C-alpha cells in the first residue's frame, strides 16, 4: 500500500506541475514570514548587553526597573509588570548599607546624567565609581568640590586641560568647574567618550537627584565569591524602598543599558503579536492554496476510486504529497526569512530602537517551527480537501468533479456563520469601548471576519459573482462568459478572492491606522499650539529658560515644557493594566499654559493646575475612569506612585500630551530634566521680529507655531515606518498568494479554454473573458477587504482618537490599483500561454 500511495503522490507532483509550483511557492513564502517573526521573537527573549562600564564591578545593586501589578483574582489571578518609562533609582543611603555587608570590600554610588557645553553634549558621572568602571587618571588629581575630571575627548572639545576651566549646563542652569585631571584614553568607553567626573555629592546635585543614585557598585573581599556576596546583599537590602535588585554576571549589562528593556518589548511585540497575525495569514492563504491544488485533482481522485483505490489510499497519497512538498518548500523559505529578519533588525537598530551591542539570535527553534507549521497546514488542508471525494461513491465523485457542488458543507457553513456573527458582536464591543480596549477588540474583528471569509468563501463568491456580474450580462460576449463562469465555479472564485481580501484588509488597517492617528494628532497640535514663538534646542533647555524668556520685553507669557511618559492604570474590573501615556510638565500657572496652549478644556478649570493636581485628556480619562475632583493613581517616569487630583479634562491630548502636570512633579523623577521647548506668547502690540531676535539669545532655535507643529511629526516616524513595514510584509505575502492562486487557476483551465476555442470562440473573446473574470475577482476582493478594514478601523480610531479614520484617497487608490493590476497580470499571462498550447488546428 505504501509504494502505491507514494507513487500516486510522485505522479501528482510530476503531472500537475502548476499545482505543485503553486503549493511550493505558498509554503516557501509562509515559511519565510513565520521564520522571520520567530527569529525576532527569539532575539527579544534572548536579548542581552554585555557589561562595559560595570565590567570591573562584580556586584551591582539597582532598583527594580519594572512596575508590578496584579490582575484578576482567585484562580484567574496573574502578576504582570511594565517597564518604567525612564529609570528607577535607589536611595543614596544604600551605599553605606552595602559597604557594611559582610564580605564587601568597598561600595560606591554610580550616577549617569546628561550635561551640555558650548561644544556639545557631555555625560556626567560621580568619581566614586571610577575605580569600579575602569577610569584612571593620566594627569592631575581626583576632583574636589568645584572641580571636574575630563576624558581626553571632552578636554579636546573644550580646548582645556589640567588647571583650566569648563562651563557645563545642567537642568538647573550653568556651572563652572576647574579641571583637576584628565583620564587615560585606554579607559574603554569611559576614556574615549565626552565624559566628565565630579565629586559624588556634586554629581547627585547636577543630576537633579540629590538623594538618590542610579546604582550601587560593590567589590567583594578577597576569597568571597561575587555570587555569595550577592546573596548576602539580597538579604540586606530586602524590603528597602524601590525594591532593590542585586545583579552579577551578564545581568549587569541590562542595568547599564536601560534601553534594553524597551528593545526587548519591541522585538517581542513584533515577533509575538505581529508574528501571530502573520502566522494566521500564512495559514489562511497556504491552506487555501493547498485546498485548491487538491481540489483541482477531483477528477483524478474520482477515477482512482473508480478503478479500486480505497479512501485510505487516497488520504495517504495526499499526506505523502504534503510530506514531499512541504519540507522542501519550508527549507527554501528559511534563507529569505533569515534575510528579512536580518534587514528588519538592522533597520530597528539604525533607527535607535535597539541598543548597538544587541545581536540577532538565530537557533533551530524558529526554523523548525516555520517548516513544521507549513507541513501541518499543508497536511490538514489537503486531507480536508480530499475528505469528501475520497469518502463518497466513485460515480458521485465523478459527477461533482465535472460540475461544482452548489451546497457547501454543513460544518464549514456553521463555523463560518459563527465567525461572522462573532465579528459583528466584536464590532459592537469595540464601538462601545475606548482607548486600548477598542484597539484590542478591533483586532479580534479583523481576524473573525477574515475567518468568516475563508470558511464562507464559496457562498460569498457566488453572491459577489451575481451582484458584480449584473452589469456584465449586458456587456459583450466575453463579459457574459465571465459572469456565467464565475457563478458556475464559485469555489475557484473564492480561492482567488480570499488572498486579495487579506491583502486589502491588513494593509489598509495597518497603514490607515497610522494615517488616522497622524492626521488627528497633527490637527490637534496645530489647533492647540497658540504660542507665537517656540524656543527649542537639540539637547534640551535648562529650567530657567522659561523665566528668562518671560523677562524679555514684549513677552506676555512663557511656559517651559518637560516631556516624558508615565504609567496610568486603564481598563475596568479585573482587566485593568498599566499603559504608558505621554505627559508634559509645565512651568508657570494654569493661566500661563492656557495662554500658549488651547487644550480644548471640556470639564473643570485649567487655572486650578498646581502641586498635587493634574489635567487629563478625555480619551485617557475615559479609559482610566477618571473624573474631575477625583484622584488618579499613576506612576511617574521612575516608577514612583502618586495620586494627584484631576482638575480638568481636555480634548487635544493626542496632539499635545495626554497628561498635563506641574513641571516640579516630573523633574525629580527623570534622568534628563532639560525642558523640551519653551512656548512664548507675545503682547498684542509687540514687534514679533524683535521678540524673536531677543529670544534667539536664550536658545538655539526660535520658530513659530506652524514650524513647531510640523517638527513634532518627526517623533512619529518610527511608528509610521513599523506600520508600513508590517503592511508591506502582510500585504506582499497576500499579494504573492493571490497571484499564485490566480496563475494556478488559469493554468488548470486549459481543457476549458481549449473547448471554448473548439466551439468557435475567438482568441480575443477568450482573453477578454479572462480579463473580465480578473476584474470581477479584484473588485470583489477590494470591496470585501475595504469593508473588513472599515469595520476594524472605525471603532479602533474612535477609541484611540475620538474621530473617524482618515483614509488618504491616493494611498487607497494605490492599494486598489495594485490589486487590479496584479489580478490582470496574473491571469492574462498564463491564459496566453494556455491558449498557445490549446489553439485548435484548422
mmCIF file of N, CA, C and O in Angstrom, residues 85-87 89 171 207-209 560-567 581-587 610-614 634-640 642 644 657 659-676:
data_model
loop_
_atom_site.group_PDB
_atom_site.id
_atom_site.type_symbol
_atom_site.label_atom_id
_atom_site.label_comp_id
_atom_site.label_asym_id
_atom_site.label_seq_id
_atom_site.Cartn_x
_atom_site.Cartn_y
_atom_site.Cartn_z
ATOM 1 N N UNK A 85 9.016 54.167 32.361
ATOM 2 C CA UNK A 85 9.352 54.962 31.173
ATOM 3 C C UNK A 85 10.763 55.537 31.197
ATOM 4 O O UNK A 85 11.350 55.786 30.145
ATOM 5 N N UNK A 86 11.312 55.800 32.396
ATOM 6 C CA UNK A 86 12.641 56.415 32.473
ATOM 7 C C UNK A 86 13.588 55.472 33.205
ATOM 8 O O UNK A 86 13.970 54.436 32.668
ATOM 9 N N UNK A 87 13.979 55.804 34.441
ATOM 10 C CA UNK A 87 14.868 54.931 35.208
ATOM 11 C C UNK A 87 14.524 55.038 36.681
ATOM 12 O O UNK A 87 14.419 56.145 37.221
ATOM 13 N N UNK A 89 15.484 54.637 40.635
ATOM 14 C CA UNK A 89 16.736 54.867 41.361
ATOM 15 C C UNK A 89 16.631 54.390 42.802
ATOM 16 O O UNK A 89 15.540 54.146 43.308
ATOM 17 N N UNK A 171 20.315 70.815 34.132
ATOM 18 C CA UNK A 171 18.912 71.233 34.089
ATOM 19 C C UNK A 171 18.611 72.465 34.946
ATOM 20 O O UNK A 171 17.700 73.234 34.624
ATOM 21 N N UNK A 207 22.794 66.045 38.652
ATOM 22 C CA UNK A 207 21.849 65.136 38.002
ATOM 23 C C UNK A 207 20.400 65.502 38.305
ATOM 24 O O UNK A 207 19.485 65.026 37.618
ATOM 25 N N UNK A 208 20.197 66.322 39.340
ATOM 26 C CA UNK A 208 18.825 66.660 39.726
ATOM 27 C C UNK A 208 18.235 65.687 40.717
ATOM 28 O O UNK A 208 17.055 65.768 41.041
ATOM 29 N N UNK A 209 19.059 64.748 41.238
ATOM 30 C CA UNK A 209 18.585 63.747 42.190
ATOM 31 C C UNK A 209 19.550 63.722 43.378
ATOM 32 O O UNK A 209 20.365 62.800 43.493
ATOM 33 N N UNK A 560 7.704 76.594 30.040
ATOM 34 C CA UNK A 560 8.608 75.518 29.682
ATOM 35 C C UNK A 560 7.890 74.185 29.692
ATOM 36 O O UNK A 560 7.031 73.930 30.542
ATOM 37 N N UNK A 561 8.230 73.330 28.728
ATOM 38 C CA UNK A 561 7.611 72.008 28.608
ATOM 39 C C UNK A 561 8.660 70.925 28.828
ATOM 40 O O UNK A 561 9.696 70.912 28.161
ATOM 41 N N UNK A 562 8.378 70.036 29.763
ATOM 42 C CA UNK A 562 9.234 68.890 30.037
ATOM 43 C C UNK A 562 8.443 67.643 29.649
ATOM 44 O O UNK A 562 7.447 67.304 30.286
ATOM 45 N N UNK A 563 8.850 66.979 28.559
ATOM 46 C CA UNK A 563 8.064 65.877 28.015
ATOM 47 C C UNK A 563 8.626 64.531 28.469
ATOM 48 O O UNK A 563 9.841 64.316 28.478
ATOM 49 N N UNK A 564 7.720 63.624 28.793
ATOM 50 C CA UNK A 564 8.114 62.284 29.224
ATOM 51 C C UNK A 564 6.907 61.368 29.125
ATOM 52 O O UNK A 564 5.898 61.711 28.504
ATOM 53 N N UNK A 565 7.005 60.221 29.735
ATOM 54 C CA UNK A 565 5.890 59.279 29.782
ATOM 55 C C UNK A 565 5.626 58.848 31.217
ATOM 56 O O UNK A 565 6.540 58.833 32.051
ATOM 57 N N UNK A 566 4.385 58.513 31.508
ATOM 58 C CA UNK A 566 4.005 57.998 32.819
ATOM 59 C C UNK A 566 3.146 56.756 32.613
ATOM 60 O O UNK A 566 2.630 56.523 31.515
ATOM 61 N N UNK A 567 2.997 55.959 33.650
ATOM 62 C CA UNK A 567 2.173 54.750 33.595
ATOM 63 C C UNK A 567 0.839 55.023 34.274
ATOM 64 O O UNK A 567 0.800 55.467 35.423
ATOM 65 N N UNK A 581 1.439 56.634 29.018
ATOM 66 C CA UNK A 581 0.758 57.803 28.484
ATOM 67 C C UNK A 581 1.745 58.953 28.394
ATOM 68 O O UNK A 581 2.617 59.117 29.255
ATOM 69 N N UNK A 582 1.634 59.756 27.340
ATOM 70 C CA UNK A 582 2.508 60.911 27.188
ATOM 71 C C UNK A 582 2.128 61.979 28.209
ATOM 72 O O UNK A 582 0.947 62.176 28.515
ATOM 73 N N UNK A 583 3.135 62.657 28.754
ATOM 74 C CA UNK A 583 2.894 63.676 29.769
ATOM 75 C C UNK A 583 3.776 64.884 29.496
ATOM 76 O O UNK A 583 4.886 64.748 28.972
ATOM 77 N N UNK A 584 3.276 66.068 29.838
ATOM 78 C CA UNK A 584 4.075 67.288 29.758
ATOM 79 C C UNK A 584 4.070 67.975 31.120
ATOM 80 O O UNK A 584 3.024 68.200 31.725
ATOM 81 N N UNK A 585 5.276 68.252 31.599
ATOM 82 C CA UNK A 585 5.408 69.047 32.812
ATOM 83 C C UNK A 585 5.544 70.502 32.423
ATOM 84 O O UNK A 585 6.400 70.856 31.609
ATOM 85 N N UNK A 586 4.712 71.355 32.976
ATOM 86 C CA UNK A 586 4.666 72.761 32.570
ATOM 87 C C UNK A 586 5.114 73.643 33.717
ATOM 88 O O UNK A 586 4.797 73.400 34.878
ATOM 89 N N UNK A 587 5.892 74.669 33.382
ATOM 90 C CA UNK A 587 6.258 75.687 34.359
ATOM 91 C C UNK A 587 5.202 76.789 34.323
ATOM 92 O O UNK A 587 4.497 76.959 33.332
ATOM 93 N N UNK A 610 -1.810 72.822 39.594
ATOM 94 C CA UNK A 610 -0.787 73.180 40.566
ATOM 95 C C UNK A 610 -0.256 71.945 41.247
ATOM 96 O O UNK A 610 -0.538 70.803 40.832
ATOM 97 N N UNK A 611 0.517 72.085 42.313
ATOM 98 C CA UNK A 611 1.066 70.927 43.025
ATOM 99 C C UNK A 611 -0.041 69.964 43.460
ATOM 100 O O UNK A 611 -1.041 70.364 44.054
ATOM 101 N N UNK A 612 0.139 68.686 43.136
ATOM 102 C CA UNK A 612 -0.845 67.679 43.506
ATOM 103 C C UNK A 612 -2.080 67.667 42.643
ATOM 104 O O UNK A 612 -3.044 66.962 42.949
ATOM 105 N N UNK A 613 -2.058 68.406 41.514
ATOM 106 C CA UNK A 613 -3.230 68.475 40.635
ATOM 107 C C UNK A 613 -2.785 68.262 39.195
ATOM 108 O O UNK A 613 -1.700 68.680 38.793
ATOM 109 N N UNK A 614 -3.655 67.638 38.411
ATOM 110 C CA UNK A 614 -3.301 67.229 37.059
ATOM 111 C C UNK A 614 -4.491 67.432 36.140
ATOM 112 O O UNK A 614 -5.648 67.358 36.569
ATOM 113 N N UNK A 634 -1.223 57.073 39.402
ATOM 114 C CA UNK A 634 -0.320 56.882 38.274
ATOM 115 C C UNK A 634 1.102 56.716 38.781
ATOM 116 O O UNK A 634 1.411 56.992 39.940
ATOM 117 N N UNK A 635 1.956 56.252 37.889
ATOM 118 C CA UNK A 635 3.366 56.051 38.214
ATOM 119 C C UNK A 635 4.204 57.019 37.388
ATOM 120 O O UNK A 635 4.071 57.067 36.157
ATOM 121 N N UNK A 636 5.064 57.771 38.057
ATOM 122 C CA UNK A 636 5.940 58.736 37.397
ATOM 123 C C UNK A 636 7.012 58.007 36.582
ATOM 124 O O UNK A 636 7.118 56.779 36.638
ATOM 125 N N UNK A 637 7.822 58.748 35.808
ATOM 126 C CA UNK A 637 8.801 58.076 34.920
ATOM 127 C C UNK A 637 9.733 57.096 35.612
ATOM 128 O O UNK A 637 10.177 56.128 34.994
ATOM 129 N N UNK A 638 10.038 57.312 36.896
ATOM 130 C CA UNK A 638 10.923 56.375 37.596
ATOM 131 C C UNK A 638 10.154 55.323 38.387
ATOM 132 O O UNK A 638 10.749 54.560 39.156
ATOM 133 N N UNK A 639 8.829 55.264 38.189
ATOM 134 C CA UNK A 639 8.017 54.257 38.863
ATOM 135 C C UNK A 639 7.377 54.715 40.152
ATOM 136 O O UNK A 639 6.567 53.986 40.728
ATOM 137 N N UNK A 640 7.717 55.908 40.645
ATOM 138 C CA UNK A 640 7.118 56.416 41.878
ATOM 139 C C UNK A 640 5.611 56.584 41.714
ATOM 140 O O UNK A 640 5.159 57.166 40.725
ATOM 141 N N UNK A 642 2.011 58.143 42.586
ATOM 142 C CA UNK A 642 1.356 59.324 43.149
ATOM 143 C C UNK A 642 -0.137 59.265 42.793
ATOM 144 O O UNK A 642 -0.540 58.499 41.923
ATOM 145 N N UNK A 644 -2.535 62.314 42.157
ATOM 146 C CA UNK A 644 -2.962 63.715 42.100
ATOM 147 C C UNK A 644 -4.465 63.827 41.833
ATOM 148 O O UNK A 644 -5.115 62.881 41.375
ATOM 149 N N UNK A 657 -0.342 66.313 24.652
ATOM 150 C CA UNK A 657 0.076 65.359 25.685
ATOM 151 C C UNK A 657 -1.173 64.865 26.380
ATOM 152 O O UNK A 657 -2.148 65.598 26.544
ATOM 153 N N UNK A 659 -1.395 63.879 29.526
ATOM 154 C CA UNK A 659 -1.476 64.429 30.872
ATOM 155 C C UNK A 659 -0.681 65.722 30.933
ATOM 156 O O UNK A 659 0.396 65.837 30.319
ATOM 157 N N UNK A 660 -1.194 66.681 31.688
ATOM 158 C CA UNK A 660 -0.505 67.946 31.920
ATOM 159 C C UNK A 660 -0.350 68.106 33.421
ATOM 160 O O UNK A 660 -1.352 68.130 34.161
ATOM 161 N N UNK A 661 0.895 68.189 33.883
ATOM 162 C CA UNK A 661 1.188 68.260 35.322
ATOM 163 C C UNK A 661 2.211 69.371 35.551
ATOM 164 O O UNK A 661 2.907 69.805 34.618
ATOM 165 N N UNK A 662 2.330 69.874 36.787
ATOM 166 C CA UNK A 662 3.382 70.858 37.073
ATOM 167 C C UNK A 662 4.764 70.269 36.815
ATOM 168 O O UNK A 662 5.010 69.081 37.072
ATOM 169 N N UNK A 663 5.657 71.080 36.326
ATOM 170 C CA UNK A 663 6.995 70.607 35.994
ATOM 171 C C UNK A 663 7.708 70.014 37.196
ATOM 172 O O UNK A 663 8.434 69.024 37.083
ATOM 173 N N UNK A 664 7.496 70.601 38.359
ATOM 174 C CA UNK A 664 8.185 70.127 39.557
ATOM 175 C C UNK A 664 7.804 68.696 39.924
ATOM 176 O O UNK A 664 8.561 68.003 40.604
ATOM 177 N N UNK A 665 6.645 68.232 39.473
ATOM 178 C CA UNK A 665 6.222 66.863 39.790
ATOM 179 C C UNK A 665 7.004 65.835 38.996
ATOM 180 O O UNK A 665 7.089 64.673 39.393
ATOM 181 N N UNK A 666 7.580 66.241 37.848
ATOM 182 C CA UNK A 666 8.296 65.314 36.984
ATOM 183 C C UNK A 666 9.806 65.439 37.067
ATOM 184 O O UNK A 666 10.520 64.448 36.914
ATOM 185 N N UNK A 667 10.312 66.665 37.278
ATOM 186 C CA UNK A 667 11.750 66.919 37.121
ATOM 187 C C UNK A 667 12.609 66.016 37.996
ATOM 188 O O UNK A 667 13.662 65.539 37.559
ATOM 189 N N UNK A 668 12.182 65.753 39.227
ATOM 190 C CA UNK A 668 12.987 64.933 40.124
ATOM 191 C C UNK A 668 12.890 63.447 39.861
ATOM 192 O O UNK A 668 13.505 62.657 40.584
ATOM 193 N N UNK A 669 12.152 63.066 38.827
ATOM 194 C CA UNK A 669 11.942 61.651 38.539
ATOM 195 C C UNK A 669 12.367 61.293 37.119
ATOM 196 O O UNK A 669 11.921 60.290 36.578
ATOM 197 N N UNK A 670 13.236 62.119 36.522
ATOM 198 C CA UNK A 670 13.702 61.895 35.156
ATOM 199 C C UNK A 670 15.219 61.949 35.109
ATOM 200 O O UNK A 670 15.855 62.698 35.859
ATOM 201 N N UNK A 671 15.797 61.172 34.203
ATOM 202 C CA UNK A 671 17.250 61.215 34.021
ATOM 203 C C UNK A 671 17.688 62.549 33.448
ATOM 204 O O UNK A 671 18.683 63.134 33.883
ATOM 205 N N UNK A 672 16.964 63.049 32.481
ATOM 206 C CA UNK A 672 17.275 64.336 31.859
ATOM 207 C C UNK A 672 16.104 65.276 32.086
ATOM 208 O O UNK A 672 15.031 65.090 31.510
ATOM 209 N N UNK A 673 16.300 66.276 32.931
ATOM 210 C CA UNK A 673 15.231 67.213 33.260
ATOM 211 C C UNK A 673 15.360 68.508 32.477
ATOM 212 O O UNK A 673 14.904 69.566 32.926
ATOM 213 N N UNK A 674 15.999 68.444 31.306
ATOM 214 C CA UNK A 674 16.033 69.610 30.427
ATOM 215 C C UNK A 674 14.653 69.806 29.799
ATOM 216 O O UNK A 674 14.015 68.843 29.372
ATOM 217 N N UNK A 675 14.216 71.053 29.712
ATOM 218 C CA UNK A 675 12.952 71.334 29.039
ATOM 219 C C UNK A 675 13.056 70.992 27.557
ATOM 220 O O UNK A 675 14.072 71.281 26.901
ATOM 221 N N UNK A 676 11.993 70.381 27.021
ATOM 222 C CA UNK A 676 11.975 70.078 25.592
ATOM 223 C C UNK A 676 11.834 71.351 24.774
ATOM 224 O O UNK A 676 12.512 71.524 23.752
#
